[in-house]
mmCIF file of C-alpha atoms in Angstrom:
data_model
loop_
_atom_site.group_PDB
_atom_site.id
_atom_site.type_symbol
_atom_site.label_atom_id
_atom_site.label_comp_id
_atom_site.label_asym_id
_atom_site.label_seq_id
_atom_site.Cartn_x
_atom_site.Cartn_y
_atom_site.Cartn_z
ATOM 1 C CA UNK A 1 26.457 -57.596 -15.747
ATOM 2 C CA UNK A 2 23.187 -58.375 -15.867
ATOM 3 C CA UNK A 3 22.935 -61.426 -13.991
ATOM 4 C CA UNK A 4 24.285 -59.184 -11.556
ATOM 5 C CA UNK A 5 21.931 -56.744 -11.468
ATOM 6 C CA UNK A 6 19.198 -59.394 -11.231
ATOM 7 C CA UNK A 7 20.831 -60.705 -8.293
ATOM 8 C CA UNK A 8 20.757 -57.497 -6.896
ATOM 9 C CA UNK A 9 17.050 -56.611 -7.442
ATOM 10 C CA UNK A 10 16.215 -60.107 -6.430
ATOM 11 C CA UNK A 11 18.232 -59.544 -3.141
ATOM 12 C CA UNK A 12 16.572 -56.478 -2.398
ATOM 13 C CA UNK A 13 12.775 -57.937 -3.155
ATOM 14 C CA UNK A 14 13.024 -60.905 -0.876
ATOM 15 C CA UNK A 15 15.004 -57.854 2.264
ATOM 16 C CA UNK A 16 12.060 -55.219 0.987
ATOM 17 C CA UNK A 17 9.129 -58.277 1.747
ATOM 18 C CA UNK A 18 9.397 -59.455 5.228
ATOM 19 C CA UNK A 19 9.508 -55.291 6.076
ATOM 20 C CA UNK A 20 6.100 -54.838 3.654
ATOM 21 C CA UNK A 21 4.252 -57.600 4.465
ATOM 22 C CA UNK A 22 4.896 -57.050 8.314
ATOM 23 C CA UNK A 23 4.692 -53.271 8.608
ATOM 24 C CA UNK A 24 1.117 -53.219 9.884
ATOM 25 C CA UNK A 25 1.168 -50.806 12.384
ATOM 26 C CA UNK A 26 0.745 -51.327 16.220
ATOM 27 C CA UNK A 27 -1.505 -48.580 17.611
ATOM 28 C CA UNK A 28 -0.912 -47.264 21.495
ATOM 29 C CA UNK A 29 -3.520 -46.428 22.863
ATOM 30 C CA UNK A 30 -3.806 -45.289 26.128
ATOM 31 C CA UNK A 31 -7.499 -45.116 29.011
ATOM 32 C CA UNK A 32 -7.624 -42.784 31.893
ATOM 33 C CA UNK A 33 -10.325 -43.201 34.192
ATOM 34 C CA UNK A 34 -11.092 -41.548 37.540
ATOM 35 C CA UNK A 35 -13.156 -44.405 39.058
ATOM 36 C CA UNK A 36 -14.052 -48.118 38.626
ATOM 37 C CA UNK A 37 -17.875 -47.357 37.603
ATOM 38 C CA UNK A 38 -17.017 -46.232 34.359
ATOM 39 C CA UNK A 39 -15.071 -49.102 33.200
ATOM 40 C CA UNK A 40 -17.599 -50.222 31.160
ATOM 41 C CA UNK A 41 -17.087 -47.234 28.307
ATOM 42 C CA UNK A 42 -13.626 -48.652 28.096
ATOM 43 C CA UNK A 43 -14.604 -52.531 27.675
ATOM 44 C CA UNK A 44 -17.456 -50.698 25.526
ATOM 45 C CA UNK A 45 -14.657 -49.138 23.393
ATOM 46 C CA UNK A 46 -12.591 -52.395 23.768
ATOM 47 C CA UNK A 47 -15.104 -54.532 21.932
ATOM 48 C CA UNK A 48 -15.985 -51.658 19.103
ATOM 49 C CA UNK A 49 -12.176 -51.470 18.276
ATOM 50 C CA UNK A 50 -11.790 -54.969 17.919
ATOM 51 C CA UNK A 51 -15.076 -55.148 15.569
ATOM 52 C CA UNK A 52 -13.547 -52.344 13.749
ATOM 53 C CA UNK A 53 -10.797 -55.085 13.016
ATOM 54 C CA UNK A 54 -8.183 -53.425 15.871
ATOM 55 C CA UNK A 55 -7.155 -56.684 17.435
ATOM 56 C CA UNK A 56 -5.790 -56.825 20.811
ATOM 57 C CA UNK A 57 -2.264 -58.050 20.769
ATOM 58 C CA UNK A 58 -1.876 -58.097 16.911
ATOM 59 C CA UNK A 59 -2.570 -54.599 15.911
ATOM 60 C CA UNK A 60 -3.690 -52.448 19.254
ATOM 61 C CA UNK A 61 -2.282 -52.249 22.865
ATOM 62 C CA UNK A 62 -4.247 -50.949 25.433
ATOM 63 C CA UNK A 63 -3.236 -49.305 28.694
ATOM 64 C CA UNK A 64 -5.850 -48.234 30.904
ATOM 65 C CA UNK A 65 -4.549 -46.490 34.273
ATOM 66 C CA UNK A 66 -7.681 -45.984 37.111
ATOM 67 C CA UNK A 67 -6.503 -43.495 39.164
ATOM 68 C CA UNK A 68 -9.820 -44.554 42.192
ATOM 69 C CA UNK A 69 -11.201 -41.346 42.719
ATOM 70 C CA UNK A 70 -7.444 -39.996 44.325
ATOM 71 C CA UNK A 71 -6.868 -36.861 42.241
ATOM 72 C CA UNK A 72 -2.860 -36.916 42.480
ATOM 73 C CA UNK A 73 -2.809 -40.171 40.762
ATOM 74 C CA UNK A 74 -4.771 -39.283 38.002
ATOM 75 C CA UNK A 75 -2.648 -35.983 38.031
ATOM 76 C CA UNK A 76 0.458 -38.248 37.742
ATOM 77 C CA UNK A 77 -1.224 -40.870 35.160
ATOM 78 C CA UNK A 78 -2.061 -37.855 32.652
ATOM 79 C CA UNK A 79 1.201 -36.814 32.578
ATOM 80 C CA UNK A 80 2.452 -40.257 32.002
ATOM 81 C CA UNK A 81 0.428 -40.781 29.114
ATOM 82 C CA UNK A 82 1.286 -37.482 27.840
ATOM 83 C CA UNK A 83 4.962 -37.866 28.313
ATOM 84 C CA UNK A 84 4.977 -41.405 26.374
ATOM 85 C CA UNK A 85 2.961 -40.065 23.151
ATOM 86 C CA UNK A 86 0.352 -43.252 22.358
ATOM 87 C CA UNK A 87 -1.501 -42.504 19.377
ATOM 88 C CA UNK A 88 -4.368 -41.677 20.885
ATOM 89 C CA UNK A 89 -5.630 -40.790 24.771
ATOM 90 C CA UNK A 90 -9.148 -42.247 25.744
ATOM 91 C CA UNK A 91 -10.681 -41.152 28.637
ATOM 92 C CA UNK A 92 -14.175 -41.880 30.705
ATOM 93 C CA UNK A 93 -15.539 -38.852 32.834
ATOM 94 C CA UNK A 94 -15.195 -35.376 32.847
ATOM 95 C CA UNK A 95 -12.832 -35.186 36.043
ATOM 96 C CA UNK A 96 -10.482 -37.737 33.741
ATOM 97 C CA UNK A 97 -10.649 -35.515 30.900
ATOM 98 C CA UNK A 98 -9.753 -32.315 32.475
ATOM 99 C CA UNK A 99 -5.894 -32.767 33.128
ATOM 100 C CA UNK A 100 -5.385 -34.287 29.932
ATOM 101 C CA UNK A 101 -6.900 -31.077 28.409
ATOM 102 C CA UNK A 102 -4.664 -29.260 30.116
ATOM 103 C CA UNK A 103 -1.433 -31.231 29.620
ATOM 104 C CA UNK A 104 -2.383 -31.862 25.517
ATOM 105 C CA UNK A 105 -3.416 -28.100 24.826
ATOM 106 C CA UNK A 106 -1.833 -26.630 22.071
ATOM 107 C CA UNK A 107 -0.741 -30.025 20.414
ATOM 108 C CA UNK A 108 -1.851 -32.871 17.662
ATOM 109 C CA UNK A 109 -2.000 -35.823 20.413
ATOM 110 C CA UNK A 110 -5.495 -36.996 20.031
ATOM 111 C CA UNK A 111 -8.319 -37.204 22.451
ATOM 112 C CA UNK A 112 -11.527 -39.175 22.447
ATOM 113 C CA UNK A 113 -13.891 -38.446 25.294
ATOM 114 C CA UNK A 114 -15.806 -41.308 25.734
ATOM 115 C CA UNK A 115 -18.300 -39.911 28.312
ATOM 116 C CA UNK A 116 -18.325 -35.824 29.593
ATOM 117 C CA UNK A 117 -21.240 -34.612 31.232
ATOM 118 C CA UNK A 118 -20.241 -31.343 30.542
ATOM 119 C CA UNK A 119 -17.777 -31.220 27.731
ATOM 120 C CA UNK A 120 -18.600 -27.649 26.683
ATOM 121 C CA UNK A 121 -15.883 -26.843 29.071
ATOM 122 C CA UNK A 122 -13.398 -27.791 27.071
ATOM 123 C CA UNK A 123 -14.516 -27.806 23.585
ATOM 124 C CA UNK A 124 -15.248 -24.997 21.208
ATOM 125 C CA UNK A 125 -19.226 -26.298 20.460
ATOM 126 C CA UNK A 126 -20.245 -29.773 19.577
ATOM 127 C CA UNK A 127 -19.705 -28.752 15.873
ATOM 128 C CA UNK A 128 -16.125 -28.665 16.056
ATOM 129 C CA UNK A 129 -13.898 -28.970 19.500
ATOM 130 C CA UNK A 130 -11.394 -26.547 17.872
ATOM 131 C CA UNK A 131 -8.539 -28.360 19.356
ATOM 132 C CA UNK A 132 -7.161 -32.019 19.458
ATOM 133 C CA UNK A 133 -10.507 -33.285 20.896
ATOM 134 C CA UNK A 134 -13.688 -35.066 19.793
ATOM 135 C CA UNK A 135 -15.847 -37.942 22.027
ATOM 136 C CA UNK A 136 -19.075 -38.179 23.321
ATOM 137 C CA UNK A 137 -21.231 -36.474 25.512
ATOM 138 C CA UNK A 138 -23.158 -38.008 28.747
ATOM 139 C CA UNK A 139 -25.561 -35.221 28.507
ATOM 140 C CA UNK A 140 -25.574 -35.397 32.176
ATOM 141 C CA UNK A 141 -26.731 -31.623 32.762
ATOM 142 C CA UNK A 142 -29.289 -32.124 29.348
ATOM 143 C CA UNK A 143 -30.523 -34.950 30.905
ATOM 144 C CA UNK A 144 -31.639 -32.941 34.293
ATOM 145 C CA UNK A 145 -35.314 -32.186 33.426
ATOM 146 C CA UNK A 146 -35.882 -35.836 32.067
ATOM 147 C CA UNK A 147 -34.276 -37.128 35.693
ATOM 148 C CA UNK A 148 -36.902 -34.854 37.407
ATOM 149 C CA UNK A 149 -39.739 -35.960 34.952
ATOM 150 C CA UNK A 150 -38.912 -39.540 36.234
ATOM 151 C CA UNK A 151 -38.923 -38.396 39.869
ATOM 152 C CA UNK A 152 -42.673 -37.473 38.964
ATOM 153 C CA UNK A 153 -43.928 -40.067 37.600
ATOM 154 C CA UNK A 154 -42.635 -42.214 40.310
ATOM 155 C CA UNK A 155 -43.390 -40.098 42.971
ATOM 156 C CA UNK A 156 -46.645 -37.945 41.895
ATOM 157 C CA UNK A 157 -46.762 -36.895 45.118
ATOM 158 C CA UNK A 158 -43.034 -35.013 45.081
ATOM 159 C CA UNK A 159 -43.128 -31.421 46.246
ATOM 160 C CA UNK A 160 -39.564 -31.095 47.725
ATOM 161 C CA UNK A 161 -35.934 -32.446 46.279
ATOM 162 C CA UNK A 162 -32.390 -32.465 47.838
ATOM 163 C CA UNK A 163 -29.742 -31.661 45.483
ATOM 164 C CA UNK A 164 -26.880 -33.278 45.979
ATOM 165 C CA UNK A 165 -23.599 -31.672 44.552
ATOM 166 C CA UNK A 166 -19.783 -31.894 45.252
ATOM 167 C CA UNK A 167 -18.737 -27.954 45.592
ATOM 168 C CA UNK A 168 -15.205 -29.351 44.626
ATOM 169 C CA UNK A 169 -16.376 -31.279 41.696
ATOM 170 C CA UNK A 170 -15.539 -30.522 37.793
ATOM 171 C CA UNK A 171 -19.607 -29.646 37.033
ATOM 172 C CA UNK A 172 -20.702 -28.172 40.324
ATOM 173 C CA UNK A 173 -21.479 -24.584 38.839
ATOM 174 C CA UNK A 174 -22.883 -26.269 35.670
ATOM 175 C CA UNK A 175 -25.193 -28.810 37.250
ATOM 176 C CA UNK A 176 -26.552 -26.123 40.119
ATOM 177 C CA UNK A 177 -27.009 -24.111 36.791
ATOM 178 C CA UNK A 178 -28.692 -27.352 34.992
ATOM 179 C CA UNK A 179 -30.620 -28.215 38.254
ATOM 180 C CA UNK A 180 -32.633 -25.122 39.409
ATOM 181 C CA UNK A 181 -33.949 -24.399 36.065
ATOM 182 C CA UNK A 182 -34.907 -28.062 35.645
ATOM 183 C CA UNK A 183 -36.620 -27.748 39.015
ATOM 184 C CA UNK A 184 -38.523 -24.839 38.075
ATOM 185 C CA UNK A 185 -39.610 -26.303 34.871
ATOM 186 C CA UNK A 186 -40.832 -29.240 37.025
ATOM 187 C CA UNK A 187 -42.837 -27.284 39.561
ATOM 188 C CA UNK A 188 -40.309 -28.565 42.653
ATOM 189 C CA UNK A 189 -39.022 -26.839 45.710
ATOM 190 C CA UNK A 190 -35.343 -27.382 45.611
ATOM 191 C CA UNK A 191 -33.156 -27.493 48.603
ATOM 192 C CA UNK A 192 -29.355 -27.473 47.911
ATOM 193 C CA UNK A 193 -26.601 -29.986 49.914
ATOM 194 C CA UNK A 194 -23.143 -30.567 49.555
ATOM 195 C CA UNK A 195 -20.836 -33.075 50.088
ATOM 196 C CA UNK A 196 -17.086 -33.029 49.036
ATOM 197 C CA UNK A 197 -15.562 -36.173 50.503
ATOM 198 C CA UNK A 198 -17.227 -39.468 52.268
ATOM 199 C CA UNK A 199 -17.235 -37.983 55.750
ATOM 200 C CA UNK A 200 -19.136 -35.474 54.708
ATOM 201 C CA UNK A 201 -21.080 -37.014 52.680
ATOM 202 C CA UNK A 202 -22.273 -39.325 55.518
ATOM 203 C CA UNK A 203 -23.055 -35.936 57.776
ATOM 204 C CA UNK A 204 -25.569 -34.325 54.903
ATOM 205 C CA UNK A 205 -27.434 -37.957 54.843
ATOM 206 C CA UNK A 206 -27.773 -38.197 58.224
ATOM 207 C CA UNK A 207 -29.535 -35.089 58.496
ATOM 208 C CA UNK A 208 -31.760 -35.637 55.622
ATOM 209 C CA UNK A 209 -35.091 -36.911 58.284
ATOM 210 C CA UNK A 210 -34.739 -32.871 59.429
ATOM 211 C CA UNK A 211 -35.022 -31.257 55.936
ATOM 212 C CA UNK A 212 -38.518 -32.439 54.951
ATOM 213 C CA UNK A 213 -37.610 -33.193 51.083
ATOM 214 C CA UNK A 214 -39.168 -36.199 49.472
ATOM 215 C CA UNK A 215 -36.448 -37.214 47.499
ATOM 216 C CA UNK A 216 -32.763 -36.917 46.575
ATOM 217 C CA UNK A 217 -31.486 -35.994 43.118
ATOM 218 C CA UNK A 218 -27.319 -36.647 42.836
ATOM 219 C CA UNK A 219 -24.900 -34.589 40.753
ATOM 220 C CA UNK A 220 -22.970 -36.696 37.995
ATOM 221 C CA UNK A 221 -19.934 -36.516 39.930
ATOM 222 C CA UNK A 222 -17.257 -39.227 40.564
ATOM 223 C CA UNK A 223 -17.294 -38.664 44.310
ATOM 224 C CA UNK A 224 -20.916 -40.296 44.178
ATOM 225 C CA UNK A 225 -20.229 -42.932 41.415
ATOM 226 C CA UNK A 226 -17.808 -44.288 44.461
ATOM 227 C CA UNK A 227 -20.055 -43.450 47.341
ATOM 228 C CA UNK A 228 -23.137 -44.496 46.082
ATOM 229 C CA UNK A 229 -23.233 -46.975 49.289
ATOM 230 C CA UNK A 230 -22.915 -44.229 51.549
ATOM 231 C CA UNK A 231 -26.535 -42.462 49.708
ATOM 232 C CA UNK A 232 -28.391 -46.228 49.108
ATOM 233 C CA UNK A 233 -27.879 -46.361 53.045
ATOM 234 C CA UNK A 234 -29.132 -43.754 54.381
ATOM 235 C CA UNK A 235 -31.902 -43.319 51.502
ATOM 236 C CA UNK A 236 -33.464 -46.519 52.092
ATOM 237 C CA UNK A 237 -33.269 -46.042 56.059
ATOM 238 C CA UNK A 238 -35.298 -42.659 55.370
ATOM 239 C CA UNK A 239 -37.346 -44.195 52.704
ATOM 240 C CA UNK A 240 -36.331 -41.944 50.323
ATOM 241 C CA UNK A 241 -36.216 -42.462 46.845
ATOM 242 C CA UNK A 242 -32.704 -41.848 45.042
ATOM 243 C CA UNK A 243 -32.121 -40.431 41.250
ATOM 244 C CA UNK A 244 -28.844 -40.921 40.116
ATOM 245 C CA UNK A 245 -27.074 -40.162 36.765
ATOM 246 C CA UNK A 246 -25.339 -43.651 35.958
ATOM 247 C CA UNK A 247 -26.784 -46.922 35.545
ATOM 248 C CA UNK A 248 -24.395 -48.721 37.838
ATOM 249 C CA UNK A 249 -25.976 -46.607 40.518
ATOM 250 C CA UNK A 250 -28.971 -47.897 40.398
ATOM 251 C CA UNK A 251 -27.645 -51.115 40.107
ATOM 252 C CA UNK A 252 -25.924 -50.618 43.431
ATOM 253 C CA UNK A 253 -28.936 -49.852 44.819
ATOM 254 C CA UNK A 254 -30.267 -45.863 43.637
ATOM 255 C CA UNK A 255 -34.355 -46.025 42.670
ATOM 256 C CA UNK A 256 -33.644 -45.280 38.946
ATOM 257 C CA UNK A 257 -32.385 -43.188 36.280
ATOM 258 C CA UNK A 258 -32.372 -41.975 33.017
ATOM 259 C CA UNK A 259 -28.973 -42.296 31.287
ATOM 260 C CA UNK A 260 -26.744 -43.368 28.370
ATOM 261 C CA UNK A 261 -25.335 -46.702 28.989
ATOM 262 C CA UNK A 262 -21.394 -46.481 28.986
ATOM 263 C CA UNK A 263 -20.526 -50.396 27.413
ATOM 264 C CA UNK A 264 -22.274 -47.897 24.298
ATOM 265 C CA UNK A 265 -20.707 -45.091 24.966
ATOM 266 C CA UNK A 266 -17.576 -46.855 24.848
ATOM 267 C CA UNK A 267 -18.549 -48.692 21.343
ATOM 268 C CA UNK A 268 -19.539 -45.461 19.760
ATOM 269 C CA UNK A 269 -16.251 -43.500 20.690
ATOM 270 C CA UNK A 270 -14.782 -46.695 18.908
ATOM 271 C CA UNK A 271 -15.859 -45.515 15.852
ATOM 272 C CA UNK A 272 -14.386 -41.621 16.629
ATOM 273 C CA UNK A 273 -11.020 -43.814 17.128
ATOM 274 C CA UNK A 274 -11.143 -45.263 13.668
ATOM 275 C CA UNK A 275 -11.814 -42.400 11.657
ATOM 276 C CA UNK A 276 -8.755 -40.779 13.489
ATOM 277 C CA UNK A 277 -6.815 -43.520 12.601
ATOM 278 C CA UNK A 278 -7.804 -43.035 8.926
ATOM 279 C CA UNK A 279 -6.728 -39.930 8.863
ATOM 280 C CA UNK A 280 -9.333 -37.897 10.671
ATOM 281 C CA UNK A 281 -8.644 -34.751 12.306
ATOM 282 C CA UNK A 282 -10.346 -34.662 15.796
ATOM 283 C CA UNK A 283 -11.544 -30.611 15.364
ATOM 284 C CA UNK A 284 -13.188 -32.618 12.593
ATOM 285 C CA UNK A 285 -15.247 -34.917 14.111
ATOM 286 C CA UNK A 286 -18.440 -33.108 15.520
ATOM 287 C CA UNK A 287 -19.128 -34.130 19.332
ATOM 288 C CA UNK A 288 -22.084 -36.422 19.675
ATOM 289 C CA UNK A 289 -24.780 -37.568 21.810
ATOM 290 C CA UNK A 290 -25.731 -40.879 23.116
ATOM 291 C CA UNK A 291 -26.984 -43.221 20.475
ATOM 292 C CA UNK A 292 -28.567 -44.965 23.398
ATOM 293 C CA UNK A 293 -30.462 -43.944 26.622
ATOM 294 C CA UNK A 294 -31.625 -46.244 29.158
ATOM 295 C CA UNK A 295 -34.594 -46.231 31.523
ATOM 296 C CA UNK A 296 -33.657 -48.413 34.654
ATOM 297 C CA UNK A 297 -35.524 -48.726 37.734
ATOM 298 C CA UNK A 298 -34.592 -50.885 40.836
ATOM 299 C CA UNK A 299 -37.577 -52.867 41.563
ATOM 300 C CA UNK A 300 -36.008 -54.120 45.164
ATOM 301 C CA UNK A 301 -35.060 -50.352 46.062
ATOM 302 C CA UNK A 302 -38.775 -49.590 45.069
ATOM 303 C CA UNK A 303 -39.839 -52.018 47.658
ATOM 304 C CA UNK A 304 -37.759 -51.230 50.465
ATOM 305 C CA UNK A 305 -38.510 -47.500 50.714
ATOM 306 C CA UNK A 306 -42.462 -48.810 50.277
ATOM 307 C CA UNK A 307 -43.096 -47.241 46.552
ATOM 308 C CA UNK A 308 -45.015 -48.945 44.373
ATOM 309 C CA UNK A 309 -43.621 -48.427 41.056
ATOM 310 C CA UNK A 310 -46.396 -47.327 38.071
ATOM 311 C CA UNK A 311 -47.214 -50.552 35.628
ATOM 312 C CA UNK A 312 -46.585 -47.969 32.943
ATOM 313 C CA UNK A 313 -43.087 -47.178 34.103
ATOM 314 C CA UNK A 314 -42.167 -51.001 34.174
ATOM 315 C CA UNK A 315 -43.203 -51.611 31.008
ATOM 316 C CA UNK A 316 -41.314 -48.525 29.826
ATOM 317 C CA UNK A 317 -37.887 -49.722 31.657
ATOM 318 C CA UNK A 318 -35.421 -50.975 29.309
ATOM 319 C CA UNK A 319 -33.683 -52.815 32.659
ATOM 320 C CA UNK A 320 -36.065 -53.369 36.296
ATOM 321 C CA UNK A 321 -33.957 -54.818 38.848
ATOM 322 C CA UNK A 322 -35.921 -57.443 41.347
#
């Protein structure tokens, strides 16, 4: 009998081990972006996972689904993810966070922002979402001001500034909001343009020579992360200098910026991810800001449109383009 029962128990140790000592989970998670430029906060993330110890392959899967700036596709890619449950949604840009708001509300699928310019819009405060999401903020609108401050001390000269904003975007009412009282803080004459699609886009710049302004400030939209070439065009025809709100713009040839860089962004939401994976409760986890901004300047631009950039502001740059 009991050489029996120690066959038994030794049967069911050597069933019970394979099962233990392979049970590490898998984790699903799944990247929604609205437009190749912000990539980079998802190989950002990539990297922070996998020095978190969340391996590619092993013990993480990753599927990332770009919709390219057409709005029915990311429509049909957040209610894909949705449908198929990963354990947790990441997502770069406000317009990419929006539908997934809408399709998660009310249940316990998580959701790390990993860049919002505005994520008041769908959080409760940065304290505490008060729902199933936590991330990062772009501080896109906070970041106004500073963008203008720039535009000074670039251009001391600067009197009057187009606005650029997309009417249709996700922060138009927030960013004309943001812009006008960053103007008036700044002393500048604003003059308002708009731009919802390329065509039009390429209308407002060619009319730019007949409005007088000295420079262009561009809403963080996604529109303009893809057009970018359509503004560097016509900006550096009409020598005038361009102030985005991401890096890559400038690096596609905008005069400079101000802004978090989003390889960062994407390592810091990283860390959001593993503290939901311990056990976390996104409402938990406070929203944060940038743990790094980034002072770039395009050197070549600067040359083209005939601006000398200050010594000071060089030296300042964290990246000068040449």
């Amino acid at each position: 009998m009991m050489g029996s029962l120690a066959s038994l128990l030794t049967f069911l140790v050597i069933w019970a081990s394979p099962v233990d000592a392979g049970a590490q989970k898998i984790y699903r998670i799944s990247a929604l972006l609205a437009e190749e430029q912000f990539l980079p906060a998802v190989d950002g993330f990539k990297k922070g996972m996998a020095a978190l110890g969340y391996i590619e392959g092993k013990n993480v899967r990753y599927g990332i689904y770009n919709a390219q700036l057409d709005r029915k596709k990311l429509q049909g890619f957040a209610e894909k993810l949705v449908r198929e449950k990963p354990d947790l949604i990441v997502t770069s840009s406000t317009t990419a966070t929006v539908p997934v708001v809408k399709l998660t509300g009310g249940t316990d699928l998580p959701v790390v922002f990993l860049s919002s310019g505005n994520p008041l819009q769908f959080v409760k405060s940065y304290a505490s979402s008060g729902n199933n999401l936590t991330g990062i903020s772009a501080a896109a609108l906070e970041l106004t001001a500073k963008r203008l401050e720039l535009l000074k001390d670039l251009v001391p000269k600067v009197k009057r500034v187009a606005s650029l904003s997309n009417p249709k975007g996700v922060n138009y009412q927030s960013y004309v909001a943001a812009v006008r009282e960053a103007a008036k803080q700044n002393g500048l004459t604003l003059r308002e343009v708009s731009a919802s699609n390329r065509e039009e886009l390429r209308r407002v710049m060619g009319t730019m020579r007949h409005t007088a302004v000295h420079a262009i400030l561009v809403e963080p939209d996604v529109l303009y992360a893809a057009t970018i070439d359509v503004i560097v065009e016509y900006s550096i025809l009409e020598k005038l200098p361009v102030i985005p709100t991401l890096i890559t713009q400038v690096r596609k040839g905008a005069l400079a910026t101000y802004a978090p860089d989003y390889f960062a962004l994407g390592e810091q939401g990283a860390k959001l991810a593993h503290k939901i994976f311990k056990g976390a409760r996104p409402t938990d986890l406070p929203i944060e800001l940038p743990s790094k901004l980034t002072l770039v300047i395009n050197l070549k631009t600067a040359k083209a449109i005939g601006l000398k950039v200050p010594k000071e502001l060089l030296v300042r740059a964290d990246e000068v383009i040449e």
